[in-house]
Amino acid sequence: MKKLSLISSALLVAASFSFTVPASAQVTLTDADRARIEERKNRRTTLPGERVGRGVTRAFELYNEEKVDEALKVLLEIRGGSDFDNAFLARFIGNLYATKDPKQAIKYLEQATKPDLLSFTDQASSLKLVADLQSMENMHRDAIKNYEAWIRFTGENDPDVYLRIANAYYQLQEYQKVLTPIDNAIRYAREPNRQHYMLKMGALYESRNYPKTIETVETMVQLFPEERQFWVYLANFYTLVEDYQKSLSAFQIAYNNGYLELESELKMMGQMYANNNIPYKAATIYEKYLKSGKIKKDRTMLAAVASNFQAAREFAKAAQYYGELAALTNEADAYRRQGFAFMSIQRYNDAIKAFEAALARDSSNSGRVHMSMVDAFLNQGKLREAYASLQQAKRDSTTARQANSYEGYIREKARVKGITL
């Protein structure tokens, strides 16, 4: 197996940490700082003493034989003859520990970097590695300190380092402090990075700054139009500011591109049609995915599809789904609503059956139901049945006055037709 160098192996371990959100923090550098950085880069290289050099060489050999513990034992037994030797040695010990014991790695790397005696490259890589290890160990404030030390030391605006600083602030739930670093990560990135914008979106959302959250996601869908989830985010975030028209537009774009996959997304799009007073589209979306099985057929969804068909004046469809709702729940209200839908399309016999089913299950709203039955019977010319239902409606205080006003009309109608009530 090909061996990695000790340094690259340690850095690989650090790079394997999962940073799922972007980061960045601005460190201002003066002209004096930049002059110091240049001077530091040009400092003459210092070499370790012979004893340290031999020990490090032996440790390398053992490391390449995958004998990490033995390599550490060699290094830990060495005593350097100078401050540089000790820093040089501590760096290698820290790099080895990074593969197995992050806390020990942090201890030795901090010893290595504190006197600032290593070469420019070694000092920079050690500062970054110790910060990475601290992030892994949830030592986020210490990580921020060392990432910022790396920026001051190198003078570089590395978007990945900004990403990690911002991530540390995010983990600390200091969401406002995420924003400056993440903007720097965005600024210095060679090309737009999804993670940067995801972190900014998350920080703004957690800060309850919904208008800025929306602005960020609007940028995201422009930069990454193929990311289906970003369109869903945008549509949902518009609802936070009650901009239902824009929410619907975003859902429509996502739907037309095949980006809506989850039940919750399809249900939300239907809800946006309803919120924008387009009940027919809401109902047909619900109906389509109820039939396909992508939306679960339950009480809530059957009521939604039925009520939206009702609002769209598609009364036959409304009656159908109120019937399914009634069959599922056995609730009187579902039968009652089905009856009203049947009345709207003059299917009076069906309406009466639905009203009777409602009365059989719940008598608390009986007056209104009986009055509806009066209308259904009258429309069929069934005066005796209408009169009988009217007497039932008179027993309910909420409909007694209305029923009394009907009674004279029905009696006169029956007298003219020679019908005995």
XYZ file of N, CA, C and O in Angstrom, residues 182-344:
652
model
N -19.750 34.107 6.637
C -20.274 33.374 5.484
C -20.310 34.261 4.258
O -20.122 33.798 3.127
N -20.532 35.551 4.465
C -20.461 36.472 3.329
C -19.043 36.527 2.768
O -18.844 36.654 1.553
N -18.054 36.419 3.657
C -16.664 36.376 3.176
C -16.378 35.087 2.413
O -15.652 35.085 1.412
N -16.927 33.989 2.893
C -16.752 32.727 2.165
C -17.337 32.842 0.765
O -16.736 32.399 -0.219
N -18.518 33.448 0.675
C -19.148 33.646 -0.627
C -18.300 34.565 -1.492
O -18.096 34.322 -2.682
N -17.789 35.612 -0.875
C -17.004 36.613 -1.619
C -15.733 36.027 -2.200
O -15.364 36.315 -3.346
N -15.039 35.202 -1.433
C -13.721 34.731 -1.862
C -13.742 33.385 -2.578
O -12.711 32.942 -3.088
N -14.901 32.741 -2.621
C -14.979 31.461 -3.332
C -14.785 31.686 -4.833
O -15.255 32.676 -5.403
N -14.073 30.773 -5.483
C -13.836 30.904 -6.914
C -15.118 30.763 -7.722
O -15.246 31.336 -8.808
N -16.029 29.986 -7.225
C -17.317 29.819 -7.875
C -18.367 29.597 -6.796
O -18.045 29.218 -5.667
N -19.639 29.867 -7.101
C -20.675 29.729 -6.076
C -20.692 28.331 -5.465
O -20.567 27.333 -6.160
N -20.849 28.312 -4.157
C -20.817 27.070 -3.391
C -22.154 26.892 -2.669
O -22.580 27.761 -1.909
N -22.822 25.766 -2.908
C -24.131 25.521 -2.315
C -24.096 25.599 -0.793
O -25.006 26.129 -0.161
N -23.036 25.043 -0.222
C -22.952 25.004 1.241
C -22.922 26.403 1.837
O -23.502 26.643 2.895
N -22.222 27.312 1.187
C -22.156 28.679 1.701
C -23.558 29.272 1.832
O -23.918 29.853 2.865
N -24.323 29.124 0.775
C -25.652 29.716 0.786
C -26.598 28.979 1.730
O -27.478 29.595 2.349
N -26.409 27.676 1.865
C -27.239 26.920 2.804
C -27.014 27.409 4.235
O -27.958 27.565 5.012
N -25.755 27.654 4.575
C -25.468 28.121 5.928
C -26.026 29.520 6.154
O -26.601 29.822 7.197
N -25.864 30.377 5.155
C -26.408 31.729 5.302
C -27.919 31.678 5.459
O -28.492 32.371 6.312
N -28.562 30.865 4.644
C -30.007 30.709 4.755
C -30.390 30.228 6.161
O -31.304 30.772 6.795
N -29.678 29.215 6.649
C -29.999 28.668 7.962
C -29.820 29.682 9.075
O -30.648 29.784 9.984
N -28.738 30.466 9.003
C -28.473 31.460 10.048
C -29.535 32.553 10.033
O -30.012 32.994 11.089
N -29.907 33.002 8.852
C -30.944 34.040 8.754
C -32.288 33.514 9.232
O -33.034 34.208 9.925
N -32.596 32.284 8.867
C -33.865 31.696 9.301
C -33.903 31.568 10.820
O -34.897 31.926 11.459
N -32.821 31.057 11.406
C -32.785 30.900 12.859
C -32.831 32.247 13.564
O -33.295 32.341 14.706
N -32.370 33.304 12.880
C -32.440 34.663 13.433
C -33.817 35.278 13.226
O -34.048 36.425 13.606
N -34.711 34.554 12.566
C -36.063 35.008 12.241
C -36.070 36.231 11.329
O -37.009 37.036 11.342
N -35.019 36.363 10.548
C -34.969 37.439 9.562
C -35.494 36.873 8.246
O -34.742 36.546 7.326
N -36.804 36.752 8.163
C -37.411 36.055 7.033
C -37.244 36.792 5.698
O -37.007 36.140 4.676
N -37.354 38.127 5.660
C -37.123 38.794 4.363
C -35.728 38.519 3.799
O -35.579 38.263 2.601
N -34.697 38.575 4.655
C -33.330 38.303 4.182
C -33.145 36.819 3.847
O -32.370 36.472 2.948
N -33.842 35.967 4.579
C -33.814 34.539 4.244
C -34.325 34.331 2.829
O -33.720 33.615 2.023
N -35.435 34.984 2.526
C -36.027 34.855 1.197
C -35.092 35.402 0.134
O -34.901 34.783 -0.931
N -34.462 36.559 0.388
C -33.510 37.129 -0.570
C -32.390 36.136 -0.875
O -31.975 35.969 -2.025
N -31.910 35.486 0.169
C -30.827 34.520 -0.014
C -31.278 33.340 -0.865
O -30.563 32.899 -1.774
N -32.467 32.822 -0.588
C -32.936 31.664 -1.344
C -33.290 32.061 -2.779
O -33.121 31.261 -3.705
N -33.742 33.285 -2.983
C -33.959 33.756 -4.355
C -32.657 33.737 -5.149
O -32.639 33.382 -6.337
N -31.566 34.098 -4.489
C -30.250 34.016 -5.135
C -29.880 32.558 -5.393
O -29.334 32.209 -6.447
N -30.178 31.699 -4.430
C -29.831 30.280 -4.554
C -30.502 29.628 -5.760
O -29.877 28.852 -6.483
N -31.785 29.935 -6.000
C -32.461 29.285 -7.130
C -31.973 29.849 -8.468
O -32.067 29.173 -9.494
N -31.426 31.067 -8.434
C -30.832 31.601 -9.662
C -29.481 30.945 -9.953
O -29.172 30.634 -11.102
N -28.702 30.752 -8.891
C -27.370 30.159 -9.071
C -27.429 28.651 -9.294
O -26.612 28.095 -10.034
N -28.393 28.001 -8.632
C -28.483 26.535 -8.696
C -29.910 26.123 -9.047
O -30.604 25.494 -8.236
N -30.375 26.466 -10.239
C -31.789 26.212 -10.576
C -32.162 24.742 -10.603
O -33.340 24.400 -10.514
N -31.161 23.860 -10.697
C -31.460 22.428 -10.771
C -31.628 21.806 -9.386
O -32.018 20.634 -9.279
N -31.362 22.571 -8.333
C -31.498 22.034 -6.971
C -32.961 22.086 -6.553
O -33.484 23.129 -6.169
N -33.617 20.941 -6.605
C -35.054 20.915 -6.353
C -35.409 21.428 -4.956
O -36.399 22.139 -4.773
N -34.570 21.105 -3.960
C -34.901 21.474 -2.597
C -34.912 22.979 -2.400
O -35.675 23.507 -1.580
N -34.085 23.699 -3.172
C -34.047 25.149 -3.018
C -35.375 25.786 -3.427
O -35.821 26.768 -2.824
N -36.018 25.235 -4.460
C -37.319 25.755 -4.875
C -38.370 25.496 -3.793
O -39.237 26.357 -3.540
N -38.267 24.353 -3.160
C -39.209 24.041 -2.082
C -38.980 24.978 -0.901
O -39.939 25.492 -0.300
N -37.701 25.212 -0.562
C -37.402 26.179 0.498
C -38.028 27.532 0.183
O -38.665 28.161 1.032
N -37.808 27.995 -1.047
C -38.289 29.323 -1.431
C -39.807 29.396 -1.294
O -40.353 30.357 -0.727
N -40.487 28.391 -1.817
C -41.953 28.391 -1.746
C -42.436 28.405 -0.304
O -43.368 29.141 0.051
N -41.809 27.630 0.543
C -42.219 27.578 1.948
C -41.887 28.864 2.686
O -42.666 29.327 3.528
N -40.726 29.458 2.390
C -40.346 30.688 3.086
C -41.261 31.851 2.718
O -41.501 32.738 3.544
N -41.772 31.871 1.494
C -42.714 32.933 1.127
C -43.948 32.894 2.028
O -44.551 33.936 2.314
N -44.324 31.693 2.465
C -45.504 31.612 3.338
C -45.243 32.258 4.694
O -46.185 32.693 5.365
N -43.974 32.348 5.105
C -43.650 32.962 6.392
C -43.978 34.442 6.404
O -44.233 35.027 7.462
N -43.951 35.067 5.224
C -44.305 36.489 5.129
C -45.674 36.642 4.456
O -46.042 37.726 4.010
N -46.394 35.525 4.357
C -47.761 35.497 3.818
C -47.838 36.006 2.380
O -48.841 36.597 1.976
N -46.786 35.777 1.618
C -46.812 36.117 0.197
C -47.191 34.843 -0.565
O -46.363 34.161 -1.151
N -48.487 34.535 -0.528
C -48.961 33.264 -1.065
C -48.884 33.214 -2.593
O -48.743 32.127 -3.159
N -48.960 34.356 -3.222
C -48.875 34.364 -4.685
C -47.486 33.932 -5.141
O -47.340 33.098 -6.042
N -46.445 34.492 -4.513
C -45.078 34.105 -4.877
C -44.801 32.660 -4.467
O -44.064 31.944 -5.157
N -45.360 32.255 -3.336
C -45.185 30.871 -2.905
C -45.749 29.925 -3.955
O -45.104 28.940 -4.336
N -46.945 30.239 -4.446
C -47.555 29.396 -5.472
C -46.713 29.384 -6.738
O -46.508 28.327 -7.352
N -46.178 30.545 -7.134
C -45.345 30.608 -8.342
C -44.127 29.707 -8.204
O -43.759 28.984 -9.147
N -43.496 29.737 -7.025
C -42.321 28.886 -6.804
C -42.706 27.411 -6.836
O -41.996 26.574 -7.419
N -43.830 27.075 -6.229
C -44.298 25.684 -6.266
C -44.603 25.245 -7.699
O -44.312 24.106 -8.085
N -45.196 26.135 -8.483
C -45.530 25.777 -9.858
C -44.268 25.491 -10.672
O -44.227 24.533 -11.450
N -43.227 26.321 -10.496
C -41.965 26.084 -11.203
C -41.381 24.739 -10.788
O -40.947 23.936 -11.623
N -41.383 24.495 -9.481
C -40.844 23.226 -8.974
C -41.654 22.047 -9.510
O -41.091 21.027 -9.938
N -42.957 22.183 -9.521
C -43.832 21.096 -9.980
C -43.631 20.824 -11.467
O -43.513 19.668 -11.896
N -43.574 21.893 -12.251
C -43.419 21.738 -13.701
C -42.079 21.112 -14.073
O -41.944 20.505 -15.143
N -41.087 21.249 -13.182
C -39.773 20.650 -13.432
C -39.606 19.296 -12.746
O -38.516 18.730 -12.750
N -40.683 18.809 -12.166
C -40.617 17.493 -11.535
C -39.867 17.471 -10.223
O -39.361 16.427 -9.807
N -39.808 18.629 -9.524
C -39.024 18.715 -8.298
C -39.817 18.363 -7.039
O -39.224 18.196 -5.973
N -41.134 18.318 -7.132
C -41.926 18.017 -5.945
C -42.080 16.502 -5.822
O -42.674 15.864 -6.680
N -41.534 15.963 -4.762
C -41.491 14.515 -4.589
C -42.214 14.043 -3.331
O -42.792 12.965 -3.315
N -42.165 14.841 -2.287
C -42.689 14.399 -1.002
C -44.173 14.722 -0.860
O -44.682 15.677 -1.455
N -44.844 13.930 -0.055
C -46.266 14.168 0.210
C -46.487 15.581 0.743
O -47.409 16.285 0.316
N -45.638 16.008 1.676
C -45.811 17.332 2.280
C -45.698 18.439 1.244
O -46.385 19.469 1.336
N -44.839 18.245 0.241
C -44.660 19.263 -0.799
C -45.891 19.363 -1.695
O -46.348 20.457 -2.030
N -46.428 18.219 -2.068
C -47.618 18.206 -2.914
C -48.818 18.786 -2.166
O -49.622 19.538 -2.730
N -48.936 18.457 -0.900
C -50.034 19.000 -0.092
C -49.899 20.510 0.066
O -50.900 21.240 -0.011
N -48.659 20.985 0.246
C -48.459 22.417 0.394
C -48.794 23.165 -0.890
O -49.366 24.263 -0.854
N -48.453 22.594 -2.052
C -48.813 23.251 -3.297
C -50.330 23.352 -3.424
O -50.862 24.396 -3.827
N -51.033 22.289 -3.088
C -52.486 22.346 -3.107
C -53.014 23.430 -2.188
O -53.943 24.172 -2.544
N -52.395 23.544 -1.016
C -52.819 24.576 -0.068
C -52.603 25.971 -0.634
O -53.419 26.883 -0.425
N -51.500 26.165 -1.387
C -51.250 27.473 -1.977
C -52.267 27.810 -3.056
O -52.659 28.967 -3.208
N -52.710 26.822 -3.822
C -53.794 27.085 -4.774
C -55.037 27.545 -4.018
O -55.716 28.494 -4.425
N -55.332 26.880 -2.914
C -56.503 27.265 -2.118
C -56.336 28.669 -1.551
O -57.268 29.481 -1.582
N -55.136 28.978 -1.032
C -54.896 30.301 -0.454
C -54.973 31.412 -1.489
O -55.213 32.571 -1.148
N -54.724 31.059 -2.756
C -54.806 32.045 -3.838
C -56.164 32.001 -4.548
O -56.303 32.494 -5.667
N -57.153 31.430 -3.866
C -58.525 31.378 -4.392
C -58.603 30.677 -5.744
O -59.290 31.129 -6.662
N -57.885 29.577 -5.869
C -57.976 28.728 -7.057
C -58.347 27.328 -6.571
O -57.556 26.379 -6.650
N -59.561 27.185 -6.028
C -59.913 25.917 -5.369
C -59.959 24.730 -6.314
O -59.692 23.599 -5.892
N -60.322 24.964 -7.581
C -60.409 23.826 -8.501
C -59.038 23.172 -8.680
O -58.910 21.945 -8.659
N -57.985 23.992 -8.842
C -56.634 23.442 -8.985
C -56.204 22.743 -7.703
O -55.558 21.689 -7.748
N -56.557 23.330 -6.564
C -56.226 22.678 -5.290
C -56.862 21.302 -5.225
O -56.212 20.300 -4.900
N -58.153 21.246 -5.568
C -58.873 19.976 -5.480
C -58.326 18.942 -6.450
O -58.173 17.762 -6.098
N -58.026 19.362 -7.691
C -57.549 18.380 -8.677
C -56.144 17.888 -8.363
O -55.818 16.732 -8.638
N -55.298 18.761 -7.783
C -53.969 18.301 -7.342
C -54.128 17.257 -6.241
O -53.515 16.176 -6.273
N -54.951 17.564 -5.258
C -55.184 16.607 -4.179
C -55.736 15.296 -4.740
O -55.300 14.201 -4.368
N -56.718 15.410 -5.617
C -57.367 14.216 -6.160
C -56.373 13.352 -6.921
O -56.349 12.114 -6.763
N -55.538 13.988 -7.746
C -54.569 13.240 -8.545
C -53.654 12.406 -7.671
O -53.407 11.214 -7.945
N -53.150 13.007 -6.595
C -52.153 12.299 -5.791
C -52.780 11.436 -4.699
O -52.115 10.542 -4.169
N -54.053 11.675 -4.397
C -54.770 10.700 -3.582
C -54.939 9.402 -4.366
O -54.747 8.307 -3.835
N -55.280 9.534 -5.645
C -55.481 8.346 -6.481
C -54.173 7.610 -6.734
O -54.152 6.381 -6.805
N -53.065 8.363 -6.870
C -51.774 7.710 -7.139
C -51.159 7.103 -5.886
O -50.246 6.287 -5.962
N -51.658 7.539 -4.727
C -51.112 7.040 -3.471
C -49.987 7.883 -2.903
O -49.475 7.600 -1.822
N -49.595 8.944 -3.601
C -48.520 9.802 -3.085
C -48.986 10.651 -1.909
O -48.181 11.101 -1.106
N -50.298 10.908 -1.874
C -50.890 11.564 -0.715
C -51.797 10.546 -0.024
O -52.634 9.906 -0.666
N -51.609 10.412 1.270
C -52.382 9.439 2.035
C -53.847 9.865 2.114
O -54.156 11.032 2.380
N -54.735 8.909 1.918
C -56.165 9.188 1.986
C -56.592 9.111 3.447
O -56.815 8.036 3.998
N -56.704 10.261 4.078
C -57.142 10.308 5.460
C -58.230 11.363 5.616
O -58.659 11.998 4.644
N -58.681 11.535 6.832
C -59.779 12.468 7.101
C -59.464 13.872 6.608
O -60.299 14.518 5.954
N -58.274 14.352 6.930
C -57.909 15.719 6.579
C -57.909 15.930 5.073
O -58.436 16.939 4.567
N -57.312 14.993 4.329
C -57.193 15.184 2.883
C -58.526 15.010 2.173
O -58.825 15.723 1.212
N -59.352 14.072 2.625
C -60.670 13.925 2.006
C -61.516 15.180 2.243
O -62.234 15.635 1.345
N -61.400 15.750 3.445
C -62.131 16.988 3.726
C -61.607 18.125 2.854
O -62.393 18.947 2.357
N -60.290 18.168 2.634
C -59.700 19.237 1.822
C -60.141 19.145 0.369
O -60.515 20.149 -0.248
N -60.094 17.950 -0.194
C -60.471 17.824 -1.599
C -61.964 18.097 -1.768
O -62.382 18.763 -2.728
N -62.772 17.637 -0.835
C -64.215 17.867 -0.924
C -64.549 19.350 -0.803
O -65.331 19.894 -1.600
N -63.965 20.019 0.183
C -64.292 21.435 0.402
C -63.806 22.308 -0.745
O -64.456 23.300 -1.100
N -62.665 21.936 -1.356
C -62.178 22.719 -2.495
C -63.038 22.495 -3.740
O -63.288 23.432 -4.502
N -63.507 21.270 -3.959
C -64.458 21.058 -5.053
C -65.747 21.827 -4.786
O -66.360 22.383 -5.704
N -66.160 21.865 -3.517
C -67.357 22.628 -3.157
C -67.151 24.108 -3.479
O -68.015 24.751 -4.089
N -65.983 24.665 -3.087
C -65.703 26.079 -3.350
C -65.616 26.364 -4.840
O -65.931 27.477 -5.297
N -65.175 25.373 -5.608
C -65.078 25.529 -7.065
C -66.413 25.271 -7.765
O -66.479 25.307 -9.001
N -67.464 25.008 -6.968
C -68.811 24.744 -7.495
C -68.857 23.470 -8.329
O -69.689 23.318 -9.216
N -67.955 22.561 -8.034
C -67.994 21.225 -8.629
C -68.709 20.322 -7.632
O -68.115 19.501 -6.937
N -70.046 20.498 -7.572
C -70.808 19.911 -6.469
C -70.881 18.390 -6.532
O -70.930 17.730 -5.497
N -70.913 17.835 -7.738
C -70.949 16.372 -7.839
C -69.673 15.769 -7.268
O -69.705 14.753 -6.542
N -68.539 16.380 -7.597
C -67.257 15.909 -7.042
C -67.225 16.108 -5.532
O -66.724 15.258 -4.784
N -67.732 17.242 -5.088
C -67.747 17.510 -3.649
C -68.572 16.443 -2.938
O -68.160 15.898 -1.899
N -69.757 16.119 -3.502
C -70.607 15.094 -2.880
C -69.896 13.750 -2.846
O -69.991 13.000 -1.853
N -69.174 13.438 -3.908
C -68.439 12.161 -3.965
C -67.432 12.061 -2.820
O -67.374 11.038 -2.122
N -66.654 13.132 -2.624
C -65.598 13.061 -1.611
C -66.132 13.239 -0.200
O -65.584 12.675 0.753
N -67.248 13.989 -0.054
C -67.872 14.010 1.267
C -68.420 12.627 1.603
O -68.400 12.204 2.762
N -68.873 11.905 0.573
C -69.325 10.538 0.798
C -68.184 9.636 1.243
O -68.344 8.808 2.151
N -67.020 9.790 0.610
C -65.855 8.989 1.031
C -65.442 9.352 2.451
O -65.050 8.483 3.238
N -65.509 10.649 2.759
C -65.175 11.094 4.107
C -66.150 10.496 5.118
O -65.733 10.027 6.193
N -67.416 10.489 4.772
C -68.422 9.923 5.670
C -68.199 8.430 5.880
O -68.306 7.917 7.003
N -67.875 7.723 4.793
C -67.628 6.288 4.909
C -66.413 5.999 5.779
O -66.374 5.005 6.514
N -65.412 6.885 5.706
C -64.192 6.688 6.493
C -64.402 7.014 7.963
O -63.923 6.289 8.843
N -65.120 8.105 8.239
C -65.195 8.614 9.610
C -66.512 8.313 10.307
O -66.578 8.374 11.544
N -67.568 8.052 9.528
C -68.912 7.867 10.072
C -69.384 9.105 10.826
O -70.163 9.025 11.784
N -68.930 10.275 10.385
C -69.267 11.527 11.065
C -70.518 12.149 10.441
O -70.648 12.219 9.212
N -71.387 12.658 11.298
C -72.624 13.279 10.838
C -72.350 14.484 9.947
O -73.055 14.703 8.949
N -71.342 15.265 10.293
C -71.067 16.480 9.520
C -70.709 16.170 8.070
O -71.062 16.925 7.160
N -69.999 15.076 7.844
C -69.650 14.695 6.477
C -70.901 14.365 5.673
O -71.045 14.778 4.506
N -71.848 13.638 6.297
C -73.110 13.339 5.605
C -73.896 14.626 5.349
O -74.526 14.794 4.291
N -73.909 15.513 6.334
C -74.646 16.768 6.181
C -74.103 17.582 5.008
O -74.856 18.093 4.170
N -72.761 17.682 4.932
C -72.147 18.438 3.839
C -72.397 17.758 2.495
O -72.565 18.419 1.466
N -72.390 16.434 2.506
C -72.716 15.729 1.268
C -74.136 16.063 0.820
O -74.409 16.267 -0.371
N -75.031 16.138 1.786
C -76.410 16.491 1.459
C -76.515 17.859 0.818
O -77.231 18.056 -0.180
N -75.791 18.848 1.348
C -75.813 20.195 0.767
C -75.269 20.185 -0.657
O -75.780 20.895 -1.539
N -74.218 19.393 -0.887
C -73.658 19.307 -2.237
C -74.675 18.710 -3.207
O -74.847 19.198 -4.331
N -75.370 17.667 -2.771
C -76.407 17.070 -3.632
C -77.537 18.075 -3.904
O -78.087 18.116 -5.009
N -77.893 18.857 -2.913
C -78.942 19.860 -3.105
C -78.557 20.848 -4.208
O -79.403 21.279 -5.001
N -77.262 21.194 -4.284
C -76.801 22.181 -5.261
C -76.937 21.684 -6.696
O -76.952 22.486 -7.635
